[in-house]
Amino acid sequence: MLGAIGAIVTDSHLVYTSGRHGSAYVNKDAIYPHTELTSDLCLAIAEEFAGEGIEVVIAPAVGGVILSQWVAFHLSKLTGRQALGIYAEKDESGDAFVVRRGYDKMVPGRRVLLVEDVLTTGGSVRRVGDAVRALEGDIIGVAAICNRGNVAVEDLGGVPKLSALMNVTLDSWPEEECPLCAKNIPINTEVGKGREFLARKAAAMGK
Ligand SMILES: [Zn+2]
């Protein structure tokens, strides 16, 4: 199902955000237009945490806004108690996440679940966790659709529980060691950073 809608791309030649190359890609943006699938994935997350007394679900904007809504919706239905769905957004520096829009008043003293679509390094979730802790929210766990970076609880600031619907290990190489480059396999410009990579290369050749 995830393969059919292009959420998981395999047997390709990708450039990741890190600059490394690889043959597979998890394209989270392909999931969200499919609302029933998104709902089903979030139901699975909600079921995993239904017994944890979650009061607030929070996620990093942008994609996480959709996730936190669906997870909170299903948690509320499953438990018969309202779970709030809110989000954190990047501050002006772009480095930290902040909770604004009055949502900051919903966090203190509450049992909070952090959700994320794809965990690569866990950096965004860790920073959302920092914002929740600063507001004295009680982090109960982290849930993700896909853990593609072997992210562990220690990488997330020591949260009590980490749950991913899928664990995917993707081989990757630095550009100069990439076996796909060596075989002149065309770079995928539809997903990942392939387009930017080729533009940079073309600019460097022009000099
Ligand atoms: Zn390559």
PDB file of C-alpha atoms and ligand atoms in Angstrom:
ATOM      1  CA  MET A   1       0.000   0.000   0.000  1.00  0.00           C
ATOM      2  CA  LEU A   2       2.717   2.487   0.967  1.00  0.00           C
ATOM      3  CA  GLY A   3       4.703   1.394  -2.082  1.00  0.00           C
ATOM      4  CA  ALA A   4       1.684   1.759  -4.357  1.00  0.00           C
ATOM      5  CA  ILE A   5       1.175   5.421  -3.454  1.00  0.00           C
ATOM      6  CA  GLY A   6       4.887   6.209  -3.689  1.00  0.00           C
ATOM      7  CA  ALA A   7       5.470   6.553   0.047  1.00  0.00           C
ATOM      8  CA  ILE A   8       8.249   3.993  -0.178  1.00  0.00           C
ATOM      9  CA  VAL A   9      10.554   4.230  -3.170  1.00  0.00           C
ATOM     10  CA  THR A  10      13.019   1.397  -3.795  1.00  0.00           C
ATOM     11  CA  ASP A  11      15.523   0.453  -6.525  1.00  0.00           C
ATOM     12  CA  SER A  12      16.251   4.077  -7.259  1.00  0.00           C
ATOM     13  CA  HIS A  13      19.190   6.484  -6.894  1.00  0.00           C
ATOM     14  CA  LEU A  14      18.446   9.058  -4.225  1.00  0.00           C
ATOM     15  CA  VAL A  15      20.212  11.990  -2.642  1.00  0.00           C
ATOM     16  CA  TYR A  16      19.225  12.422   1.012  1.00  0.00           C
ATOM     17  CA  THR A  17      19.039  15.649   3.001  1.00  0.00           C
ATOM     18  CA  SER A  18      22.358  14.652   4.613  1.00  0.00           C
ATOM     19  CA  GLY A  19      23.985  14.663   1.149  1.00  0.00           C
ATOM     20  CA  ARG A  20      24.524  10.902   1.226  1.00  0.00           C
ATOM     21  CA  HIS A  21      23.270   8.710  -1.621  1.00  0.00           C
ATOM     22  CA  GLY A  22      21.145   5.572  -1.404  1.00  0.00           C
ATOM     23  CA  SER A  23      18.720   3.330  -3.274  1.00  0.00           C
ATOM     24  CA  ALA A  24      15.538   3.710  -1.198  1.00  0.00           C
ATOM     25  CA  TYR A  25      13.451   6.547   0.174  1.00  0.00           C
ATOM     26  CA  VAL A  26      10.543   7.050   2.527  1.00  0.00           C
ATOM     27  CA  ASN A  27       8.416   9.841   1.067  1.00  0.00           C
ATOM     28  CA  LYS A  28       6.134  10.897   3.896  1.00  0.00           C
ATOM     29  CA  ASP A  29       4.544  13.649   1.788  1.00  0.00           C
ATOM     30  CA  ALA A  30       2.990  10.940  -0.388  1.00  0.00           C
ATOM     31  CA  ILE A  31       0.976   9.606   2.569  1.00  0.00           C
ATOM     32  CA  TYR A  32      -1.068  12.653   3.599  1.00  0.00           C
ATOM     33  CA  PRO A  33      -3.259  13.173   0.502  1.00  0.00           C
ATOM     34  CA  HIS A  34      -4.644   9.681   1.203  1.00  0.00           C
ATOM     35  CA  THR A  35      -6.816  10.511   4.178  1.00  0.00           C
ATOM     36  CA  GLU A  36      -8.121   7.012   4.866  1.00  0.00           C
ATOM     37  CA  LEU A  37      -4.601   5.575   4.888  1.00  0.00           C
ATOM     38  CA  THR A  38      -3.415   8.445   7.094  1.00  0.00           C
ATOM     39  CA  SER A  39      -6.322   7.777   9.458  1.00  0.00           C
ATOM     40  CA  ASP A  40      -5.538   4.027   9.549  1.00  0.00           C
ATOM     41  CA  LEU A  41      -1.869   4.649  10.365  1.00  0.00           C
ATOM     42  CA  CYS A  42      -2.822   7.085  13.125  1.00  0.00           C
ATOM     43  CA  LEU A  43      -5.382   4.613  14.499  1.00  0.00           C
ATOM     44  CA  ALA A  44      -2.572   2.066  14.846  1.00  0.00           C
ATOM     45  CA  ILE A  45      -0.535   4.641  16.785  1.00  0.00           C
ATOM     46  CA  ALA A  46      -3.538   5.521  18.967  1.00  0.00           C
ATOM     47  CA  GLU A  47      -4.135   1.836  19.770  1.00  0.00           C
ATOM     48  CA  GLU A  48      -0.525   1.500  20.891  1.00  0.00           C
ATOM     49  CA  PHE A  49      -0.955   4.345  23.405  1.00  0.00           C
ATOM     50  CA  ALA A  50      -4.643   3.961  24.330  1.00  0.00           C
ATOM     51  CA  GLY A  51      -3.787   2.677  27.811  1.00  0.00           C
ATOM     52  CA  GLU A  52      -1.348   5.471  28.666  1.00  0.00           C
ATOM     53  CA  GLY A  53      -3.778   8.199  29.683  1.00  0.00           C
ATOM     54  CA  ILE A  54      -2.594  10.573  26.943  1.00  0.00           C
ATOM     55  CA  GLU A  55      -4.159  14.039  27.282  1.00  0.00           C
ATOM     56  CA  VAL A  56      -2.268  15.925  24.578  1.00  0.00           C
ATOM     57  CA  VAL A  57      -0.773  14.822  21.257  1.00  0.00           C
ATOM     58  CA  ILE A  58       1.873  17.121  19.796  1.00  0.00           C
ATOM     59  CA  ALA A  59       3.932  16.995  16.607  1.00  0.00           C
ATOM     60  CA  PRO A  60       6.354  19.215  14.683  1.00  0.00           C
ATOM     61  CA  ALA A  61       4.758  21.298  11.891  1.00  0.00           C
ATOM     62  CA  VAL A  62       4.179  20.920   8.935  1.00  0.00           C
ATOM     63  CA  GLY A  63       3.329  17.256   8.281  1.00  0.00           C
ATOM     64  CA  GLY A  64       2.978  16.582  11.973  1.00  0.00           C
ATOM     65  CA  VAL A  65      -0.080  18.847  12.169  1.00  0.00           C
ATOM     66  CA  ILE A  66      -2.069  16.250  10.247  1.00  0.00           C
ATOM     67  CA  LEU A  67      -0.679  13.398  12.333  1.00  0.00           C
ATOM     68  CA  SER A  68      -1.417  14.936  15.694  1.00  0.00           C
ATOM     69  CA  GLN A  69      -5.016  15.648  14.647  1.00  0.00           C
ATOM     70  CA  TRP A  70      -5.702  12.070  13.549  1.00  0.00           C
ATOM     71  CA  VAL A  71      -3.908  10.431  16.477  1.00  0.00           C
ATOM     72  CA  ALA A  72      -5.742  12.644  18.983  1.00  0.00           C
ATOM     73  CA  PHE A  73      -9.052  11.957  17.209  1.00  0.00           C
ATOM     74  CA  HIS A  74      -8.605   8.180  17.407  1.00  0.00           C
ATOM     75  CA  LEU A  75      -7.297   8.289  20.995  1.00  0.00           C
ATOM     76  CA  SER A  76     -10.392  10.250  22.004  1.00  0.00           C
ATOM     77  CA  LYS A  77     -12.677   7.725  20.261  1.00  0.00           C
ATOM     78  CA  LEU A  78     -10.871   4.724  21.751  1.00  0.00           C
ATOM     79  CA  THR A  79     -10.747   5.979  25.330  1.00  0.00           C
ATOM     80  CA  GLY A  80     -13.898   8.087  25.533  1.00  0.00           C
ATOM     81  CA  ARG A  81     -11.783  10.941  26.925  1.00  0.00           C
ATOM     82  CA  GLN A  82     -10.760  13.901  24.844  1.00  0.00           C
ATOM     83  CA  ALA A  83      -7.128  13.993  23.790  1.00  0.00           C
ATOM     84  CA  LEU A  84      -6.089  17.365  22.384  1.00  0.00           C
ATOM     85  CA  GLY A  85      -4.204  17.546  19.086  1.00  0.00           C
ATOM     86  CA  ILE A  86      -1.712  20.416  18.866  1.00  0.00           C
ATOM     87  CA  TYR A  87       1.573  21.223  17.161  1.00  0.00           C
ATOM     88  CA  ALA A  88       4.903  22.943  17.662  1.00  0.00           C
ATOM     89  CA  GLU A  89       6.473  25.161  15.029  1.00  0.00           C
ATOM     90  CA  LYS A  90       9.974  26.395  14.329  1.00  0.00           C
ATOM     91  CA  ASP A  91      10.973  29.654  15.969  1.00  0.00           C
ATOM     92  CA  GLU A  92      12.598  32.579  14.110  1.00  0.00           C
ATOM     93  CA  SER A  93      16.059  31.031  14.370  1.00  0.00           C
ATOM     94  CA  GLY A  94      14.761  27.873  12.688  1.00  0.00           C
ATOM     95  CA  ASP A  95      16.684  25.787  15.222  1.00  0.00           C
ATOM     96  CA  ALA A  96      14.223  25.411  18.071  1.00  0.00           C
ATOM     97  CA  PHE A  97      10.554  24.475  18.222  1.00  0.00           C
ATOM     98  CA  VAL A  98       8.037  26.553  20.146  1.00  0.00           C
ATOM     99  CA  VAL A  99       4.444  25.974  21.191  1.00  0.00           C
ATOM    100  CA  ARG A 100       2.316  29.022  20.370  1.00  0.00           C
ATOM    101  CA  ARG A 101      -1.267  29.993  19.508  1.00  0.00           C
ATOM    102  CA  GLY A 102      -2.497  29.284  23.031  1.00  0.00           C
ATOM    103  CA  TYR A 103      -1.477  25.637  22.713  1.00  0.00           C
ATOM    104  CA  ASP A 104       1.285  26.340  25.245  1.00  0.00           C
ATOM    105  CA  LYS A 105      -1.443  26.586  27.918  1.00  0.00           C
ATOM    106  CA  MET A 106      -2.573  23.045  27.101  1.00  0.00           C
ATOM    107  CA  VAL A 107       0.744  21.388  27.928  1.00  0.00           C
ATOM    108  CA  PRO A 108       1.690  22.092  31.588  1.00  0.00           C
ATOM    109  CA  GLY A 109       1.081  19.122  33.868  1.00  0.00           C
ATOM    110  CA  ARG A 110      -0.492  17.064  31.089  1.00  0.00           C
ATOM    111  CA  ARG A 111       0.419  13.586  29.799  1.00  0.00           C
ATOM    112  CA  VAL A 112       1.850  14.239  26.339  1.00  0.00           C
ATOM    113  CA  LEU A 113       2.471  11.972  23.342  1.00  0.00           C
ATOM    114  CA  LEU A 114       4.937  13.195  20.694  1.00  0.00           C
ATOM    115  CA  VAL A 115       4.253  11.997  17.151  1.00  0.00           C
ATOM    116  CA  GLU A 116       6.339  12.169  13.981  1.00  0.00           C
ATOM    117  CA  ASP A 117       5.955  10.710  10.500  1.00  0.00           C
ATOM    118  CA  VAL A 118       9.497   9.624   9.713  1.00  0.00           C
ATOM    119  CA  LEU A 119      12.290   9.478  12.271  1.00  0.00           C
ATOM    120  CA  THR A 120      15.625   9.993  10.525  1.00  0.00           C
ATOM    121  CA  THR A 121      17.854  11.415  13.247  1.00  0.00           C
ATOM    122  CA  GLY A 122      15.075  12.226  15.704  1.00  0.00           C
ATOM    123  CA  GLY A 123      16.219  15.847  15.777  1.00  0.00           C
ATOM    124  CA  SER A 124      12.802  17.452  15.300  1.00  0.00           C
ATOM    125  CA  VAL A 125      11.131  15.245  17.894  1.00  0.00           C
ATOM    126  CA  ARG A 126      13.921  15.881  20.383  1.00  0.00           C
ATOM    127  CA  ARG A 127      13.468  19.633  19.974  1.00  0.00           C
ATOM    128  CA  VAL A 128       9.676  19.408  20.288  1.00  0.00           C
ATOM    129  CA  GLY A 129      10.338  17.392  23.455  1.00  0.00           C
ATOM    130  CA  ASP A 130      12.535  20.213  24.749  1.00  0.00           C
ATOM    131  CA  ALA A 131       9.653  22.646  24.209  1.00  0.00           C
ATOM    132  CA  VAL A 132       7.226  20.330  26.019  1.00  0.00           C
ATOM    133  CA  ARG A 133       9.609  19.898  28.964  1.00  0.00           C
ATOM    134  CA  ALA A 134      10.119  23.672  29.150  1.00  0.00           C
ATOM    135  CA  LEU A 135       6.331  23.948  29.561  1.00  0.00           C
ATOM    136  CA  GLU A 136       6.413  21.204  32.217  1.00  0.00           C
ATOM    137  CA  GLY A 137       4.475  18.724  30.154  1.00  0.00           C
ATOM    138  CA  ASP A 138       4.871  15.055  31.083  1.00  0.00           C
ATOM    139  CA  ILE A 139       6.229  13.193  28.045  1.00  0.00           C
ATOM    140  CA  ILE A 140       4.798   9.674  28.016  1.00  0.00           C
ATOM    141  CA  GLY A 141       6.262   8.538  24.720  1.00  0.00           C
ATOM    142  CA  VAL A 142       7.111   9.065  21.068  1.00  0.00           C
ATOM    143  CA  ALA A 143       5.241   7.426  18.193  1.00  0.00           C
ATOM    144  CA  ALA A 144       6.285   7.424  14.546  1.00  0.00           C
ATOM    145  CA  ILE A 145       4.984   5.937  11.325  1.00  0.00           C
ATOM    146  CA  CYS A 146       8.482   4.966  10.286  1.00  0.00           C
ATOM    147  CA  ASN A 147      11.817   4.761  12.050  1.00  0.00           C
ATOM    148  CA  ARG A 148      14.323   4.805   9.216  1.00  0.00           C
ATOM    149  CA  GLY A 149      17.410   5.765  11.170  1.00  0.00           C
ATOM    150  CA  ASN A 150      17.551   3.227  14.014  1.00  0.00           C
ATOM    151  CA  VAL A 151      16.601   6.123  16.280  1.00  0.00           C
ATOM    152  CA  ALA A 152      16.529   5.050  19.953  1.00  0.00           C
ATOM    153  CA  VAL A 153      15.012   6.604  23.071  1.00  0.00           C
ATOM    154  CA  GLU A 154      18.435   8.023  24.004  1.00  0.00           C
ATOM    155  CA  ASP A 155      18.459  10.046  20.740  1.00  0.00           C
ATOM    156  CA  LEU A 156      15.163  11.628  21.776  1.00  0.00           C
ATOM    157  CA  GLY A 157      16.266  12.936  25.148  1.00  0.00           C
ATOM    158  CA  GLY A 158      15.418   9.779  27.066  1.00  0.00           C
ATOM    159  CA  VAL A 159      11.647   9.414  26.550  1.00  0.00           C
ATOM    160  CA  PRO A 160       9.973   6.510  28.410  1.00  0.00           C
ATOM    161  CA  LYS A 161       8.587   4.749  25.318  1.00  0.00           C
ATOM    162  CA  LEU A 162       9.268   4.767  21.573  1.00  0.00           C
ATOM    163  CA  SER A 163       6.984   3.042  19.124  1.00  0.00           C
ATOM    164  CA  ALA A 164       7.238   2.953  15.316  1.00  0.00           C
ATOM    165  CA  LEU A 165       4.795   1.234  12.971  1.00  0.00           C
ATOM    166  CA  MET A 166       7.685   0.390  10.646  1.00  0.00           C
ATOM    167  CA  ASN A 167      11.416   0.063  11.093  1.00  0.00           C
ATOM    168  CA  VAL A 168      13.341   0.539   7.870  1.00  0.00           C
ATOM    169  CA  THR A 169      17.094   0.371   7.467  1.00  0.00           C
ATOM    170  CA  LEU A 170      18.389   2.151   4.392  1.00  0.00           C
ATOM    171  CA  ASP A 171      21.926   1.707   3.139  1.00  0.00           C
ATOM    172  CA  SER A 172      23.605   4.977   2.230  1.00  0.00           C
ATOM    173  CA  TRP A 173      27.015   6.109   1.059  1.00  0.00           C
ATOM    174  CA  PRO A 174      28.931   9.372   0.671  1.00  0.00           C
ATOM    175  CA  GLU A 175      28.720  10.609  -2.925  1.00  0.00           C
ATOM    176  CA  GLU A 176      32.299   9.639  -3.762  1.00  0.00           C
ATOM    177  CA  GLU A 177      31.713   6.035  -2.618  1.00  0.00           C
ATOM    178  CA  CYS A 178      28.254   5.667  -4.189  1.00  0.00           C
ATOM    179  CA  PRO A 179      28.055   2.449  -6.273  1.00  0.00           C
ATOM    180  CA  LEU A 180      25.055   3.854  -8.169  1.00  0.00           C
ATOM    181  CA  CYS A 181      27.035   6.939  -9.255  1.00  0.00           C
ATOM    182  CA  ALA A 182      29.852   4.596 -10.336  1.00  0.00           C
ATOM    183  CA  LYS A 183      27.356   2.798 -12.597  1.00  0.00           C
ATOM    184  CA  ASN A 184      25.975   6.104 -13.951  1.00  0.00           C
ATOM    185  CA  ILE A 185      22.468   5.296 -12.762  1.00  0.00           C
ATOM    186  CA  PRO A 186      20.344   8.446 -13.187  1.00  0.00           C
ATOM    187  CA  ILE A 187      19.589  10.400 -10.005  1.00  0.00           C
ATOM    188  CA  ASN A 188      15.947  10.531  -8.918  1.00  0.00           C
ATOM    189  CA  THR A 189      14.858  14.187  -9.149  1.00  0.00           C
ATOM    190  CA  GLU A 190      11.264  13.630  -7.981  1.00  0.00           C
ATOM    191  CA  VAL A 191      11.923  12.887  -4.309  1.00  0.00           C
ATOM    192  CA  GLY A 192      14.781  13.695  -1.968  1.00  0.00           C
ATOM    193  CA  LYS A 193      17.437  16.268  -2.826  1.00  0.00           C
ATOM    194  CA  GLY A 194      18.401  14.883  -6.257  1.00  0.00           C
ATOM    195  CA  ARG A 195      17.301  17.959  -8.172  1.00  0.00           C
ATOM    196  CA  GLU A 196      19.345  20.294  -5.962  1.00  0.00           C
ATOM    197  CA  PHE A 197      22.314  17.931  -6.169  1.00  0.00           C
ATOM    198  CA  LEU A 198      22.273  17.954  -9.997  1.00  0.00           C
ATOM    199  CA  ALA A 199      21.840  21.745 -10.091  1.00  0.00           C
ATOM    200  CA  ARG A 200      24.885  22.141  -7.828  1.00  0.00           C
ATOM    201  CA  LYS A 201      26.888  19.799  -9.991  1.00  0.00           C
ATOM    202  CA  ALA A 202      25.900  21.626 -13.183  1.00  0.00           C
ATOM    203  CA  ALA A 203      26.850  24.963 -11.603  1.00  0.00           C
ATOM    204  CA  ALA A 204      30.238  23.580 -10.542  1.00  0.00           C
ATOM    205  CA  MET A 205      30.898  22.281 -14.074  1.00  0.00           C
ATOM    206  CA  GLY A 206      30.056  25.687 -15.560  1.00  0.00           C
ATOM    207  CA  LYS A 207      32.813  27.438 -13.593  1.00  0.00           C
TER     208      LYS A 207
HETATM  209 ZN    ZN B   1      25.094   8.308  -6.121  1.00  0.00          ZN
END
